[in-house]
Amino acid sequence: MSPQLSVLKNGFVVSAAIGMLANIATAIPVSGLEKRDVYTPPVTYPHAGTVWYKGQRHNVTWDTANHPVNITNKLGRIWLRKGDITTPVILGENFDILLGRIEVTVPWVIPDTDYSLVLFGDSGNFSPQFSIQE
Ligand SMILES: *[C@@H]1O[C@H](CO)[C@@H](O)[C@H](O)[C@H]1NC(C)=O
Ligand SMILES: *[C@@H]1O[C@H](CO)[C@@H](O)[C@H](O)[C@H]1NC(C)=O
């Protein structure tokens, strides 16, 4: 292996490790110190393999089990994301984050397979990528 390649490989390993540490750090709960907890429920639908067609109505669902007693921001909002970019398209907002589902209309967007949703309560939580087709 050339020295250059090993530098690149080491550089990659180091940055990946830092990324993992950052994730662990943000995942450590600070509850108990605060009366109100940041709450980011996981999206359960749509999931990987889901195909939506424009104009259809669907229930976006998320898991509300284990939610903290006191939540900083009870109002949810759902953004559409494509690839690594959160689009300006809002599928729903001002709903109670503890409902666990909200009916949305599939927007008229370029058909593709790399859409996902961001459910915002206190901070964003991404769904897996899924398809929107015409
Ligand atoms: C939730 O908020 C209420 C009212 O502010 C407070 O009395 C209670 O201790 C809080 N509970 C938790 C688990 O933080
Ligand atoms: C969404 O869920 C509600 C409650 O279960 C149901 O009444 C409604 O028909 C569902 N909507 C769709 C589009 O499936």
mmCIF file of C-alpha atoms and ligand atoms in Angstrom:
data_model
loop_
_atom_site.group_PDB
_atom_site.id
_atom_site.type_symbol
_atom_site.label_atom_id
_atom_site.label_comp_id
_atom_site.label_asym_id
_atom_site.label_seq_id
_atom_site.Cartn_x
_atom_site.Cartn_y
_atom_site.Cartn_z
ATOM 1 C CA MET A 1 0.000 0.000 0.000
ATOM 2 C CA SER A 2 1.398 3.454 -0.853
ATOM 3 C CA PRO A 3 2.036 5.909 2.017
ATOM 4 C CA GLN A 4 -0.426 8.375 0.458
ATOM 5 C CA LEU A 5 -3.210 5.828 0.470
ATOM 6 C CA SER A 6 -2.640 4.926 4.097
ATOM 7 C CA VAL A 7 -2.776 8.629 5.053
ATOM 8 C CA LEU A 8 -6.086 8.911 3.272
ATOM 9 C CA LYS A 9 -7.376 5.793 4.946
ATOM 10 C CA ASN A 10 -6.261 6.984 8.378
ATOM 11 C CA GLY A 11 -7.807 10.365 7.757
ATOM 12 C CA PHE A 12 -11.082 8.665 6.916
ATOM 13 C CA VAL A 13 -10.984 6.449 9.970
ATOM 14 C CA VAL A 14 -10.267 9.402 12.253
ATOM 15 C CA SER A 15 -13.087 11.548 10.894
ATOM 16 C CA ALA A 16 -15.511 8.620 11.073
ATOM 17 C CA ALA A 17 -14.596 8.075 14.715
ATOM 18 C CA ILE A 18 -15.157 11.748 15.507
ATOM 19 C CA GLY A 19 -18.547 11.558 13.820
ATOM 20 C CA MET A 20 -19.487 8.591 15.979
ATOM 21 C CA LEU A 21 -18.389 10.387 19.136
ATOM 22 C CA ALA A 22 -20.481 13.388 18.187
ATOM 23 C CA ASN A 23 -23.515 11.142 17.708
ATOM 24 C CA ILE A 24 -22.977 9.495 21.066
ATOM 25 C CA ALA A 25 -22.592 12.885 22.729
ATOM 26 C CA THR A 26 -25.900 14.179 21.326
ATOM 27 C CA ALA A 27 -27.647 10.937 22.273
ATOM 28 C CA ILE A 28 -26.777 11.235 25.964
ATOM 29 C CA PRO A 29 -29.958 12.361 27.691
ATOM 30 C CA VAL A 30 -29.773 15.419 29.913
ATOM 31 C CA SER A 31 -33.160 14.763 31.478
ATOM 32 C CA GLY A 32 -33.389 14.864 35.222
ATOM 33 C CA LEU A 33 -31.580 18.208 35.219
ATOM 34 C CA GLU A 34 -34.298 19.927 33.225
ATOM 35 C CA LYS A 35 -38.007 19.924 33.725
ATOM 36 C CA ARG A 36 -38.627 19.914 29.989
ATOM 37 C CA ASP A 37 -37.055 17.330 27.751
ATOM 38 C CA VAL A 38 -36.065 17.490 24.137
ATOM 39 C CA TYR A 39 -38.192 14.949 22.349
ATOM 40 C CA THR A 40 -37.470 13.528 18.918
ATOM 41 C CA PRO A 41 -39.699 10.565 18.128
ATOM 42 C CA PRO A 42 -38.596 8.080 15.452
ATOM 43 C CA VAL A 43 -40.593 8.034 12.199
ATOM 44 C CA THR A 44 -42.137 4.596 11.570
ATOM 45 C CA TYR A 45 -43.878 5.307 8.225
ATOM 46 C CA PRO A 46 -42.894 5.941 5.476
ATOM 47 C CA HIS A 47 -40.050 3.448 5.672
ATOM 48 C CA ALA A 48 -37.432 2.104 3.265
ATOM 49 C CA GLY A 49 -39.251 0.586 0.289
ATOM 50 C CA THR A 50 -42.350 2.780 0.625
ATOM 51 C CA VAL A 51 -43.636 4.177 -2.686
ATOM 52 C CA TRP A 52 -45.986 7.143 -2.655
ATOM 53 C CA TYR A 53 -47.822 8.580 -5.656
ATOM 54 C CA LYS A 54 -48.454 12.282 -6.002
ATOM 55 C CA GLY A 55 -51.805 13.440 -4.684
ATOM 56 C CA GLN A 56 -52.331 10.376 -2.487
ATOM 57 C CA ARG A 57 -53.161 10.784 1.187
ATOM 58 C CA HIS A 58 -51.067 8.884 3.714
ATOM 59 C CA ASN A 59 -50.666 8.759 7.456
ATOM 60 C CA VAL A 60 -47.109 9.569 8.449
ATOM 61 C CA THR A 61 -46.581 7.724 11.732
ATOM 62 C CA TRP A 62 -44.023 7.928 14.515
ATOM 63 C CA ASP A 63 -43.394 6.164 17.775
ATOM 64 C CA THR A 64 -44.659 8.086 20.805
ATOM 65 C CA ALA A 65 -43.751 5.396 23.345
ATOM 66 C CA ASN A 66 -41.242 6.498 25.990
ATOM 67 C CA HIS A 67 -41.914 10.193 25.468
ATOM 68 C CA PRO A 68 -40.882 12.440 28.350
ATOM 69 C CA VAL A 69 -43.566 13.809 30.654
ATOM 70 C CA ASN A 70 -42.777 17.398 29.781
ATOM 71 C CA ILE A 71 -41.910 18.245 26.214
ATOM 72 C CA THR A 72 -40.332 21.545 25.177
ATOM 73 C CA ASN A 73 -42.185 21.845 21.889
ATOM 74 C CA LYS A 74 -45.426 19.912 21.538
ATOM 75 C CA LEU A 75 -46.173 21.112 18.016
ATOM 76 C CA GLY A 76 -44.845 19.050 15.155
ATOM 77 C CA ARG A 77 -43.902 19.952 11.610
ATOM 78 C CA ILE A 78 -42.970 17.676 8.710
ATOM 79 C CA TRP A 79 -40.590 18.767 5.967
ATOM 80 C CA LEU A 80 -39.827 16.920 2.759
ATOM 81 C CA ARG A 81 -36.186 16.072 2.210
ATOM 82 C CA LYS A 82 -34.503 14.962 -1.007
ATOM 83 C CA GLY A 83 -31.072 13.349 -0.789
ATOM 84 C CA ASP A 84 -29.122 15.452 1.708
ATOM 85 C CA ILE A 85 -31.247 18.554 1.265
ATOM 86 C CA THR A 86 -34.304 19.547 3.252
ATOM 87 C CA THR A 87 -36.687 21.115 0.727
ATOM 88 C CA PRO A 88 -38.991 24.066 1.528
ATOM 89 C CA VAL A 89 -41.992 21.723 1.183
ATOM 90 C CA ILE A 90 -43.948 21.353 4.436
ATOM 91 C CA LEU A 91 -46.319 18.385 4.495
ATOM 92 C CA GLY A 92 -47.954 19.214 7.789
ATOM 93 C CA GLU A 93 -47.556 21.505 10.769
ATOM 94 C CA ASN A 94 -49.040 22.597 14.086
ATOM 95 C CA PHE A 95 -50.129 19.087 14.981
ATOM 96 C CA ASP A 96 -49.662 17.530 18.412
ATOM 97 C CA ILE A 97 -46.375 15.613 18.409
ATOM 98 C CA LEU A 98 -47.949 13.035 20.734
ATOM 99 C CA LEU A 99 -50.641 12.061 18.185
ATOM 100 C CA GLY A 100 -48.276 9.536 16.605
ATOM 101 C CA ARG A 101 -49.696 10.092 13.120
ATOM 102 C CA ILE A 102 -50.735 12.849 10.774
ATOM 103 C CA GLU A 103 -52.424 12.578 7.401
ATOM 104 C CA VAL A 104 -50.504 14.282 4.599
ATOM 105 C CA THR A 105 -50.984 14.727 0.867
ATOM 106 C CA VAL A 106 -48.114 13.554 -1.320
ATOM 107 C CA PRO A 107 -46.770 16.688 -3.022
ATOM 108 C CA TRP A 108 -46.268 17.005 -6.746
ATOM 109 C CA VAL A 109 -42.498 16.701 -6.997
ATOM 110 C CA ILE A 110 -39.991 15.221 -9.429
ATOM 111 C CA PRO A 111 -40.395 11.432 -9.226
ATOM 112 C CA ASP A 112 -37.393 9.950 -7.446
ATOM 113 C CA THR A 113 -36.292 7.372 -4.918
ATOM 114 C CA ASP A 114 -34.330 9.498 -2.440
ATOM 115 C CA TYR A 115 -37.061 11.360 -0.592
ATOM 116 C CA SER A 116 -37.333 11.304 3.175
ATOM 117 C CA LEU A 117 -39.264 13.222 5.816
ATOM 118 C CA VAL A 118 -37.998 15.278 8.706
ATOM 119 C CA LEU A 119 -40.291 15.263 11.704
ATOM 120 C CA PHE A 120 -39.648 18.282 13.879
ATOM 121 C CA GLY A 121 -40.666 18.512 17.458
ATOM 122 C CA ASP A 122 -37.727 19.879 19.343
ATOM 123 C CA SER A 123 -35.220 18.804 16.736
ATOM 124 C CA GLY A 124 -35.407 16.945 13.464
ATOM 125 C CA ASN A 125 -35.700 13.207 13.021
ATOM 126 C CA PHE A 126 -35.268 11.747 9.547
ATOM 127 C CA SER A 127 -37.317 8.932 8.095
ATOM 128 C CA PRO A 128 -35.566 6.373 5.897
ATOM 129 C CA GLN A 129 -35.475 7.265 2.200
ATOM 130 C CA PHE A 130 -38.497 6.264 0.108
ATOM 131 C CA SER A 131 -39.910 6.877 -3.375
ATOM 132 C CA ILE A 132 -42.362 9.415 -4.709
ATOM 133 C CA GLN A 133 -43.710 8.630 -8.173
ATOM 134 C CA GLU A 134 -46.204 10.257 -10.519
HETATM 135 C C1 LIG B 1 -43.310 18.375 34.488
HETATM 136 O O1 LIG B 1 -43.776 19.704 34.660
HETATM 137 C C2 LIG B 1 -44.527 19.875 35.873
HETATM 138 C C3 LIG B 1 -45.088 21.294 35.856
HETATM 139 O O2 LIG B 1 -44.094 22.220 35.492
HETATM 140 C C4 LIG B 1 -43.600 19.593 37.049
HETATM 141 O O3 LIG B 1 -44.331 19.734 38.257
HETATM 142 C C5 LIG B 1 -43.063 18.194 36.961
HETATM 143 O O4 LIG B 1 -42.109 17.967 37.993
HETATM 144 C C6 LIG B 1 -42.394 17.955 35.617
HETATM 145 N N1 LIG B 1 -42.052 16.544 35.489
HETATM 146 C C7 LIG B 1 -40.842 16.127 35.068
HETATM 147 C C8 LIG B 1 -40.666 14.646 35.004
HETATM 148 O O5 LIG B 1 -39.927 16.880 34.723
HETATM 149 C C1 LIG B 2 -55.208 7.810 8.811
HETATM 150 O O1 LIG B 2 -55.516 7.260 10.072
HETATM 151 C C2 LIG B 2 -56.831 7.557 10.526
HETATM 152 C C3 LIG B 2 -56.973 6.971 11.928
HETATM 153 O O2 LIG B 2 -56.582 5.632 11.951
HETATM 154 C C4 LIG B 2 -57.848 6.980 9.556
HETATM 155 O O3 LIG B 2 -59.143 7.322 9.968
HETATM 156 C C5 LIG B 2 -57.589 7.558 8.177
HETATM 157 O O4 LIG B 2 -58.461 6.961 7.241
HETATM 158 C C6 LIG B 2 -56.148 7.284 7.751
HETATM 159 N N1 LIG B 2 -55.889 7.932 6.484
HETATM 160 C C7 LIG B 2 -55.346 7.292 5.461
HETATM 161 C C8 LIG B 2 -55.098 8.104 4.242
HETATM 162 O O5 LIG B 2 -55.060 6.100 5.504
#
